[in-house]
mmCIF file of C-alpha atoms in Angstrom:
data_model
loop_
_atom_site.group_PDB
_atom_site.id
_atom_site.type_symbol
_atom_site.label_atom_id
_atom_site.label_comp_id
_atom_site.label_asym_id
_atom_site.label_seq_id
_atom_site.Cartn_x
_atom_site.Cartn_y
_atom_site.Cartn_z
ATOM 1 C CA UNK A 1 -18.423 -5.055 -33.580
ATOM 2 C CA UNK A 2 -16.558 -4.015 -36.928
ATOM 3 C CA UNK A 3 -19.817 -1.853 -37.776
ATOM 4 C CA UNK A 4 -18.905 0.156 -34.459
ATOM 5 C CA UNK A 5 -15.980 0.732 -35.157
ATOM 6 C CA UNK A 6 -16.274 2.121 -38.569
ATOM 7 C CA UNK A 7 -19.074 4.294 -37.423
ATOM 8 C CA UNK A 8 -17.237 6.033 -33.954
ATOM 9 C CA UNK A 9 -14.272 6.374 -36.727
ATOM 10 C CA UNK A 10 -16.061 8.258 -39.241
ATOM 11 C CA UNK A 11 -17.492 10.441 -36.502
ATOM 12 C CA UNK A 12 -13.902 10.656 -34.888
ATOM 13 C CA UNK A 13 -13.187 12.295 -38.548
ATOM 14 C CA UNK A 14 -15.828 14.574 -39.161
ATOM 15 C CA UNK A 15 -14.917 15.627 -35.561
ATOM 16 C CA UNK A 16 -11.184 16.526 -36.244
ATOM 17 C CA UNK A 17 -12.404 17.773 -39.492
ATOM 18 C CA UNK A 18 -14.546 20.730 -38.223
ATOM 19 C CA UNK A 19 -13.251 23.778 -37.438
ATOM 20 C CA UNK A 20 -10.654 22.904 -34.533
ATOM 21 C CA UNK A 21 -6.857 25.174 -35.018
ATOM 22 C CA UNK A 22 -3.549 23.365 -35.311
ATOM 23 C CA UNK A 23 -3.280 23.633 -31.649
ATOM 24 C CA UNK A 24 -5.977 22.626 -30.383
ATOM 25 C CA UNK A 25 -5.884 19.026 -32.143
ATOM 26 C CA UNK A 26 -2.290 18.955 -31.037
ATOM 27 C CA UNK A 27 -3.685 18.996 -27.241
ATOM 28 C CA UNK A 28 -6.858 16.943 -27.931
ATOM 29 C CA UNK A 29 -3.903 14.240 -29.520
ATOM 30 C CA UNK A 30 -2.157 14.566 -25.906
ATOM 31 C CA UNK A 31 -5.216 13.994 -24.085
ATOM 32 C CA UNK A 32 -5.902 10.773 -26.105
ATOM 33 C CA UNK A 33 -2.412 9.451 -25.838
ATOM 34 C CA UNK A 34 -2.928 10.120 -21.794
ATOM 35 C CA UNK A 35 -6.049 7.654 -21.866
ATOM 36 C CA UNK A 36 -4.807 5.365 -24.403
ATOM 37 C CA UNK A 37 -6.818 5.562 -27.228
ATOM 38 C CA UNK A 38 -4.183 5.251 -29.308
ATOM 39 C CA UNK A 39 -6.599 5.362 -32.649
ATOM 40 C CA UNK A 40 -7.946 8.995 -31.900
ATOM 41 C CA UNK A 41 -4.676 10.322 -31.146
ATOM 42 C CA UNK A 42 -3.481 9.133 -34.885
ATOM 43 C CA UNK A 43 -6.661 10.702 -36.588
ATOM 44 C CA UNK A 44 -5.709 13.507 -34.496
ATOM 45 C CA UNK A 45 -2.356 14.271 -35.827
ATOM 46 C CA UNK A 46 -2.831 13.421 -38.329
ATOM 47 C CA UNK A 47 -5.949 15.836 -38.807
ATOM 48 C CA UNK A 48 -3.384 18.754 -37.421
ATOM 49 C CA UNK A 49 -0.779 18.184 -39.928
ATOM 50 C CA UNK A 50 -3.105 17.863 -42.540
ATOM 51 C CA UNK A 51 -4.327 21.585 -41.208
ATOM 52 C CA UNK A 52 -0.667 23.506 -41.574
ATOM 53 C CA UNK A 53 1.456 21.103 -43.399
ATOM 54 C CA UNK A 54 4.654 23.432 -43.216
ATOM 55 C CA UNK A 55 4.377 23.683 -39.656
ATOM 56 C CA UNK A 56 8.259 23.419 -38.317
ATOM 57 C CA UNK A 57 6.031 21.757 -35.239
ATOM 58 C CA UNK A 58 5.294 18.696 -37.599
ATOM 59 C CA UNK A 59 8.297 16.634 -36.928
ATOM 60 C CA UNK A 60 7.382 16.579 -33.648
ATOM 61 C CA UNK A 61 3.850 15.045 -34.212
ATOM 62 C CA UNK A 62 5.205 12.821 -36.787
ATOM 63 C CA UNK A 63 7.669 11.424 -34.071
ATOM 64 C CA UNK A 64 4.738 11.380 -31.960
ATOM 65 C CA UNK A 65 2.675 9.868 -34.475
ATOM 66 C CA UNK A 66 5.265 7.073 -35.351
ATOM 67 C CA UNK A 67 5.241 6.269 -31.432
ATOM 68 C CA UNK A 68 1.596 5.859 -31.209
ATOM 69 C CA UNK A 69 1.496 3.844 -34.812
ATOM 70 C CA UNK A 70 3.809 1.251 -32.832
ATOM 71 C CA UNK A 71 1.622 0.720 -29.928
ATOM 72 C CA UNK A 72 -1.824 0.375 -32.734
ATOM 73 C CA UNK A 73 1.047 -2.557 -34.157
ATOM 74 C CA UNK A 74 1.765 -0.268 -37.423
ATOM 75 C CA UNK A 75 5.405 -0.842 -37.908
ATOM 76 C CA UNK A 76 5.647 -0.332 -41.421
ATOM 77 C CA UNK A 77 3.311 3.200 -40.853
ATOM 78 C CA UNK A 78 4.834 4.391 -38.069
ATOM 79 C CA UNK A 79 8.815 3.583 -39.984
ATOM 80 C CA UNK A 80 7.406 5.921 -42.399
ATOM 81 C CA UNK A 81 6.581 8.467 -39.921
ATOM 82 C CA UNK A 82 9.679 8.151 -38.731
ATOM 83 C CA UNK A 83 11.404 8.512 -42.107
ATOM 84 C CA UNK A 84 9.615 11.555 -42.991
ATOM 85 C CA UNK A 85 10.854 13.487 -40.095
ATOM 86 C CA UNK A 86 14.051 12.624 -40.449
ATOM 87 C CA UNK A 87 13.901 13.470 -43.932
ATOM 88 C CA UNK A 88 13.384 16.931 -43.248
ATOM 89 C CA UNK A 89 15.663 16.977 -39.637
ATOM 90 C CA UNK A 90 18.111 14.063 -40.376
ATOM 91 C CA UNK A 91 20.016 14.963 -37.227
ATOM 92 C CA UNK A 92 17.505 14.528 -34.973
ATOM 93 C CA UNK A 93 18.898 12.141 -32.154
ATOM 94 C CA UNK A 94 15.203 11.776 -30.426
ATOM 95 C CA UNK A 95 13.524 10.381 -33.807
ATOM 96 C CA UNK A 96 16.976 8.425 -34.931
ATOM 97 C CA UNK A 97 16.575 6.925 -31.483
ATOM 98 C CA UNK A 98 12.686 6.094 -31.950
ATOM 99 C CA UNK A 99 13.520 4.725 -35.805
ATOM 100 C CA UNK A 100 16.463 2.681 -34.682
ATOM 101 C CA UNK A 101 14.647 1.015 -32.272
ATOM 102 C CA UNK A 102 11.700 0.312 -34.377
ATOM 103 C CA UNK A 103 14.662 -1.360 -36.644
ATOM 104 C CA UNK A 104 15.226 -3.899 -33.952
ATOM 105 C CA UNK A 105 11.796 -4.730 -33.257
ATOM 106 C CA UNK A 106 11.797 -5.174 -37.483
ATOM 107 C CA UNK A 107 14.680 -7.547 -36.778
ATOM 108 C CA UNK A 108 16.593 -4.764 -39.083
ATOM 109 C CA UNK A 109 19.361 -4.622 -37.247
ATOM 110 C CA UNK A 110 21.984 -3.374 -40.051
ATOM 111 C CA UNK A 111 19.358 -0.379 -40.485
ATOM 112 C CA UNK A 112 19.305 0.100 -36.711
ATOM 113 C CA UNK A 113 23.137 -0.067 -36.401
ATOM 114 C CA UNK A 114 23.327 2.727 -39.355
ATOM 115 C CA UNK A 115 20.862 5.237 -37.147
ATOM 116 C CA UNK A 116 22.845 4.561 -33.479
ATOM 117 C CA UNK A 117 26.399 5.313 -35.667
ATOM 118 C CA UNK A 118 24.851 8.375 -36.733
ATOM 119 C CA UNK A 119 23.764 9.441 -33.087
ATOM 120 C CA UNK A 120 27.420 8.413 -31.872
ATOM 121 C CA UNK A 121 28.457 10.811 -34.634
ATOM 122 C CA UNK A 122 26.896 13.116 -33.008
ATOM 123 C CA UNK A 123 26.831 12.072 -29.740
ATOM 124 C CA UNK A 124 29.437 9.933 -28.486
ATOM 125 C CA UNK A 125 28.195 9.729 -25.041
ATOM 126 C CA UNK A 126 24.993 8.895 -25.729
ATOM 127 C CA UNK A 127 24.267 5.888 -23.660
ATOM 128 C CA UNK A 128 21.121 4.540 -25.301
ATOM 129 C CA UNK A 129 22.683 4.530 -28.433
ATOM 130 C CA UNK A 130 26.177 2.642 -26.816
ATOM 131 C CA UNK A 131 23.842 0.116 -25.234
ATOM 132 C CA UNK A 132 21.808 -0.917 -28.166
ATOM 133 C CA UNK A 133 24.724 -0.611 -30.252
ATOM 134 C CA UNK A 134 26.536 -3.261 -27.981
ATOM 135 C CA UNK A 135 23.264 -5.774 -28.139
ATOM 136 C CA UNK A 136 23.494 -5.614 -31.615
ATOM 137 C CA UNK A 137 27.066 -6.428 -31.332
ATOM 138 C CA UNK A 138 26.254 -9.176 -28.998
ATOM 139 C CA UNK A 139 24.003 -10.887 -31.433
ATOM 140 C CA UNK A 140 26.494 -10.981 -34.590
ATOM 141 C CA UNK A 141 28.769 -12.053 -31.808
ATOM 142 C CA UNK A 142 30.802 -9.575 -32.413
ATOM 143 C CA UNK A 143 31.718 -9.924 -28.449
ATOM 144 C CA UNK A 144 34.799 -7.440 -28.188
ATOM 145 C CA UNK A 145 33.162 -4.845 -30.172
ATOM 146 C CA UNK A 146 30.211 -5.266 -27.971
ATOM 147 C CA UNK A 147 32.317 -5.131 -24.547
ATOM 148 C CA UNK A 148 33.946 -1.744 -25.636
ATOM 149 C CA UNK A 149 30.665 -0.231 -26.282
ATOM 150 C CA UNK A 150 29.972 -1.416 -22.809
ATOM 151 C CA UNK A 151 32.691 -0.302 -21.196
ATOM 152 C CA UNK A 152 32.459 2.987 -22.594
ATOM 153 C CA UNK A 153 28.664 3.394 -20.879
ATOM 154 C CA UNK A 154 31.021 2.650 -17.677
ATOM 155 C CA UNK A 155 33.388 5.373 -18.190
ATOM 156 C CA UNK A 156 30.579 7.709 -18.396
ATOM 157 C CA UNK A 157 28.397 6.160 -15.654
ATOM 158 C CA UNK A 158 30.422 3.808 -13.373
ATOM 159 C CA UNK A 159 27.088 2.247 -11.879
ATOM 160 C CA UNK A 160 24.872 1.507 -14.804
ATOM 161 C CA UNK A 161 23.699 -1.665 -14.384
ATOM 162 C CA UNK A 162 22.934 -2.621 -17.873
ATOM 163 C CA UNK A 163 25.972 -1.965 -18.868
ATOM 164 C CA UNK A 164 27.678 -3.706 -16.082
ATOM 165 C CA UNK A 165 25.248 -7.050 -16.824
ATOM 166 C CA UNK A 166 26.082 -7.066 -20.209
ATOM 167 C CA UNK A 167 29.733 -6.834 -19.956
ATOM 168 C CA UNK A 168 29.461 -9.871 -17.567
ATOM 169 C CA UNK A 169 27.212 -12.010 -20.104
ATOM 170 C CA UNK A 170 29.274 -10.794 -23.025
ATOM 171 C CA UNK A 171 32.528 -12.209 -20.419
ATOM 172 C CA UNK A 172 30.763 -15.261 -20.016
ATOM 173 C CA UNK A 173 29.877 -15.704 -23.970
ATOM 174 C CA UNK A 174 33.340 -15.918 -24.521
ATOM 175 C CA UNK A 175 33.923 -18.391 -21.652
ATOM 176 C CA UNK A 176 36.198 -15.805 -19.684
ATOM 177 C CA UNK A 177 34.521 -17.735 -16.457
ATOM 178 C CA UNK A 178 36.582 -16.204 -14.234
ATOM 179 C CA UNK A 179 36.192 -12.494 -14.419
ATOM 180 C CA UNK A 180 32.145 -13.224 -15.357
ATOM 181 C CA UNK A 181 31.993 -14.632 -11.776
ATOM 182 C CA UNK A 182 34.052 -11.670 -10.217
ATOM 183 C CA UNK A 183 31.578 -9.059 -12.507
ATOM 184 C CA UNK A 184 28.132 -10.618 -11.201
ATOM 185 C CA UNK A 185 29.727 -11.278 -7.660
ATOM 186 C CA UNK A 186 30.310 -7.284 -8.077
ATOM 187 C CA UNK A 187 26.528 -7.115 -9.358
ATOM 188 C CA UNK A 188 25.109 -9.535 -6.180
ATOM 189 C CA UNK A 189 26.710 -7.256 -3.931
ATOM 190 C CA UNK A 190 24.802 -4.089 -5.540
ATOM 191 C CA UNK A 191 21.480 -5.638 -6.623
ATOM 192 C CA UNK A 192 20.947 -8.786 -3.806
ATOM 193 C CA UNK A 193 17.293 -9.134 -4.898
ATOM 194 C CA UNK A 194 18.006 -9.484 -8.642
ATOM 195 C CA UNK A 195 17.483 -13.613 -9.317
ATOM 196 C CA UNK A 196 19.074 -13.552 -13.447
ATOM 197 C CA UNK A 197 22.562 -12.527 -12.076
ATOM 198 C CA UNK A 198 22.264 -15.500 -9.116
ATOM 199 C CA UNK A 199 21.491 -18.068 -12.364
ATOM 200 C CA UNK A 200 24.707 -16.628 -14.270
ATOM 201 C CA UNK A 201 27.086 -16.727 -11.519
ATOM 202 C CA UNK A 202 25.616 -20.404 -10.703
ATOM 203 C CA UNK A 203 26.739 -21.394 -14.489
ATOM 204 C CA UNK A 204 30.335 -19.959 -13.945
ATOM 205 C CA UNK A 205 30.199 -21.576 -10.854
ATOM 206 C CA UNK A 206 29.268 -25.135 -12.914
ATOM 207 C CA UNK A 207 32.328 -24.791 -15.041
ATOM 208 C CA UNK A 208 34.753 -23.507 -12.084
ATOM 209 C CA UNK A 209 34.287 -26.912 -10.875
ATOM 210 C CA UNK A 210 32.337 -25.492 -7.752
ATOM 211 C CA UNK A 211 29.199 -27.393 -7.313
ATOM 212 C CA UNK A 212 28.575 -26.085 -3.690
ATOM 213 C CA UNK A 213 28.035 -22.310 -4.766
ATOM 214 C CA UNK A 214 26.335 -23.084 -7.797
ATOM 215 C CA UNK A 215 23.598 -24.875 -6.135
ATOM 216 C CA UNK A 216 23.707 -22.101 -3.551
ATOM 217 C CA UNK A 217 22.830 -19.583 -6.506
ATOM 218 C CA UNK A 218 20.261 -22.134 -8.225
ATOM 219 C CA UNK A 219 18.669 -22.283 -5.022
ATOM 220 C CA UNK A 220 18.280 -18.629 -4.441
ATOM 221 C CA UNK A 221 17.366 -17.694 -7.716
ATOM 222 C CA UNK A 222 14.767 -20.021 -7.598
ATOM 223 C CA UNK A 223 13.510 -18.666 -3.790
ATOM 224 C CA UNK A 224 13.562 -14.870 -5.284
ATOM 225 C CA UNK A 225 11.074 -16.151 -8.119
ATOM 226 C CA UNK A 226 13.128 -17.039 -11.380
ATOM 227 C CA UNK A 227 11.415 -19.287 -13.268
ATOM 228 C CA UNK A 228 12.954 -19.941 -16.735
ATOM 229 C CA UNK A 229 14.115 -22.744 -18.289
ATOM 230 C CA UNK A 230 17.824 -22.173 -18.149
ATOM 231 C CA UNK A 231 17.426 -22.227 -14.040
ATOM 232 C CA UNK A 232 16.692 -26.183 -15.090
ATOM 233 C CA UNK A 233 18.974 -26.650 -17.316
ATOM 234 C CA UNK A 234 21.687 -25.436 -14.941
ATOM 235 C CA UNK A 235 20.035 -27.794 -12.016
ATOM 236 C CA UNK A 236 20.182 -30.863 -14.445
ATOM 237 C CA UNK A 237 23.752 -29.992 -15.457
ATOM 238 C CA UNK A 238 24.800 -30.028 -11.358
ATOM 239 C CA UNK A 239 22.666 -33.375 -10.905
ATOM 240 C CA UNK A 240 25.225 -34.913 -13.569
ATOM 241 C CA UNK A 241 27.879 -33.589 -11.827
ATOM 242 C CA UNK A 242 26.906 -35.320 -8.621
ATOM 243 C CA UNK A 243 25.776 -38.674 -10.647
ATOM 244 C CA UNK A 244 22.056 -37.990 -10.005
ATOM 245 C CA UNK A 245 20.636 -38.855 -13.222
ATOM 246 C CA UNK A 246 16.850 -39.406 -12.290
ATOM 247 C CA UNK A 247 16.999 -35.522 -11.127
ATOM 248 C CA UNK A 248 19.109 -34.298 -13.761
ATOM 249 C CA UNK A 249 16.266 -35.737 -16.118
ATOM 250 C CA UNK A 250 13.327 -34.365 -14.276
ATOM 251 C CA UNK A 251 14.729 -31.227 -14.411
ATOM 252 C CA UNK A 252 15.614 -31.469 -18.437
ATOM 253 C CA UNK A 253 12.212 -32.303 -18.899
ATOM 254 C CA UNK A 254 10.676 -28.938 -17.024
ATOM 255 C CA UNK A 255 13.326 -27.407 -19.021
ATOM 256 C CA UNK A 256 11.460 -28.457 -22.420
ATOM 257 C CA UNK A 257 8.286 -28.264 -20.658
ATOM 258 C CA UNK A 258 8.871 -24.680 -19.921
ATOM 259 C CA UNK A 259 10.191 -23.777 -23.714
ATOM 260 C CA UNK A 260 14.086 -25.213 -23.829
ATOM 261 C CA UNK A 261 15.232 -26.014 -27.230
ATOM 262 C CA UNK A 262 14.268 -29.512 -27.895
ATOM 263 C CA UNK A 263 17.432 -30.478 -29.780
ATOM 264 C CA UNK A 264 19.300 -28.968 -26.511
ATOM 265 C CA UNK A 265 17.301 -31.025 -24.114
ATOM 266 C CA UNK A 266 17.707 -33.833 -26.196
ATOM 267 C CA UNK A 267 21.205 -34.112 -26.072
ATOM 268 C CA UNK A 268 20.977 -33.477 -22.512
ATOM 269 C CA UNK A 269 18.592 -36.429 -22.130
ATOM 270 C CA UNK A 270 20.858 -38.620 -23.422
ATOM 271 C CA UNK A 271 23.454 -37.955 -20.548
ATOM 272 C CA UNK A 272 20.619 -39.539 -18.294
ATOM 273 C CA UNK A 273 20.808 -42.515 -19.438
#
């Protein structure tokens, strides 16, 4: 199979390297990336830039070209593609976007936070930058910095519902109970077919002390399809509640079944007994 490869590769590359223009690998690039084969459309920027090097067009193939290097799984090629354009055009928002996310897939989130304050720089309205900005926030649990970045999305678009969810698990991270219920009560009236925002309103509803509406929510969550281990957690959690400890430990166990943190379930477990 490996053979095959190398051999439609090398004639991929005598291909690109006979007497095609600039443009036309450019299209013939596009017409790969349309069908997917993600491998000709790098040989065939690549094969274009390699043609006019000082081509102003470039940084828009090499953006391009980073893209499709993340979908062949070439992170560390297609950060470098990345970096070169931006080397050139260090203010370009659409390839500090592109980088920054790469950053997070890296888990390089302090190089990702760098590129989204430079697009805020530029761009303080930018809402993709605002809402990654927050996540990243949200996972140094830097929660307040996080909720303004949130509630500055709102300011510019009242209804976005990312920004609206996160505020409400960023409220409920910091165990403000109350006004997460009253934010995914808000969402539940808007989106009645979403299950995750049923399963968070059912865990503010466990530590309002009302049982009733958080089995309501378990229960509908689970009709509309959600099937993750926190659903079980939650339903174990209610079964102590109500003193039902041989359902509180069925449900633990499908928890860690399903992928629950052992260590979690464990302690858990131990309120079964």
């Amino acid at each position: 199979m490996n053979r095959y490869f190398f051999i439609a590769i090398f004639f991929l590359v005598s291909f690109f390297s006979s007497a095609q223009t600039y443009e036309e690998l450019v299209s013939k690039s596009l017409d790969y990336l349309d069908a997917k084969e993600y491998a000709a459309a790098e040989l065939a920027l690549k094969e274009a830039m390699r043609k006019e090097p000082a081509n102003e067009g470039n940084i828009l193939l090499l953006a391009n070209l980073g893209t499709i290097q993340r979908h062949l799984g070439k992170s560390e090629e297609a950060l470098i593609s990345y970096s070169s354009a931006l080397s050139k055009y260090p203010n370009n928002i659409f390839v500090l976007q592109n980088r920054a996310a790469l950053y997070c897939e890296l888990d390089s989130l302090n190089a990702a936070m760098k590129d989204y304050n430079i697009i805020l720089s530029m761009d303080e309205k930018n809402i993709e930058a605002l809402y990654r900005r927050g996540l990243i926030f949200m996972s140094e649990k830097n929660l307040l910095a996080a909720e303004s970045d949130f509630e500055q999305i709102l300011e510019i678009n009242p209804e976005n519902v990312l920004a609206l969810s996160s505020l409400a698990f960023s409220l409920k991270s910091r165990g403000e109970w109350i006004e997460a219920e009253d934010k995914y009560t808000d969402l539940i009236f808007k989106y009645k077919n979403q299950p995750e925002f049923y399963v968070n309103r059912a865990e503010c509803y466990l530590q309002l002390d009302k049982k009733g509406r958080a089995k309501s929510d378990l229960d509908k969550a689970q009709q509309l399809g959600y099937n993750d281990p926190l659903l079980y957690i939650l339903k174990g959690q209610l079964d102590i509640h109500q003193f039902d400890k041989f359902s509180a430990k069925r449900n633990f166990e499908k928890a860690l079944e399903m992928g629950a943190n052992k260590e979690i379930i464990k302690q858990y477990l131990l309120l079964c007994k």
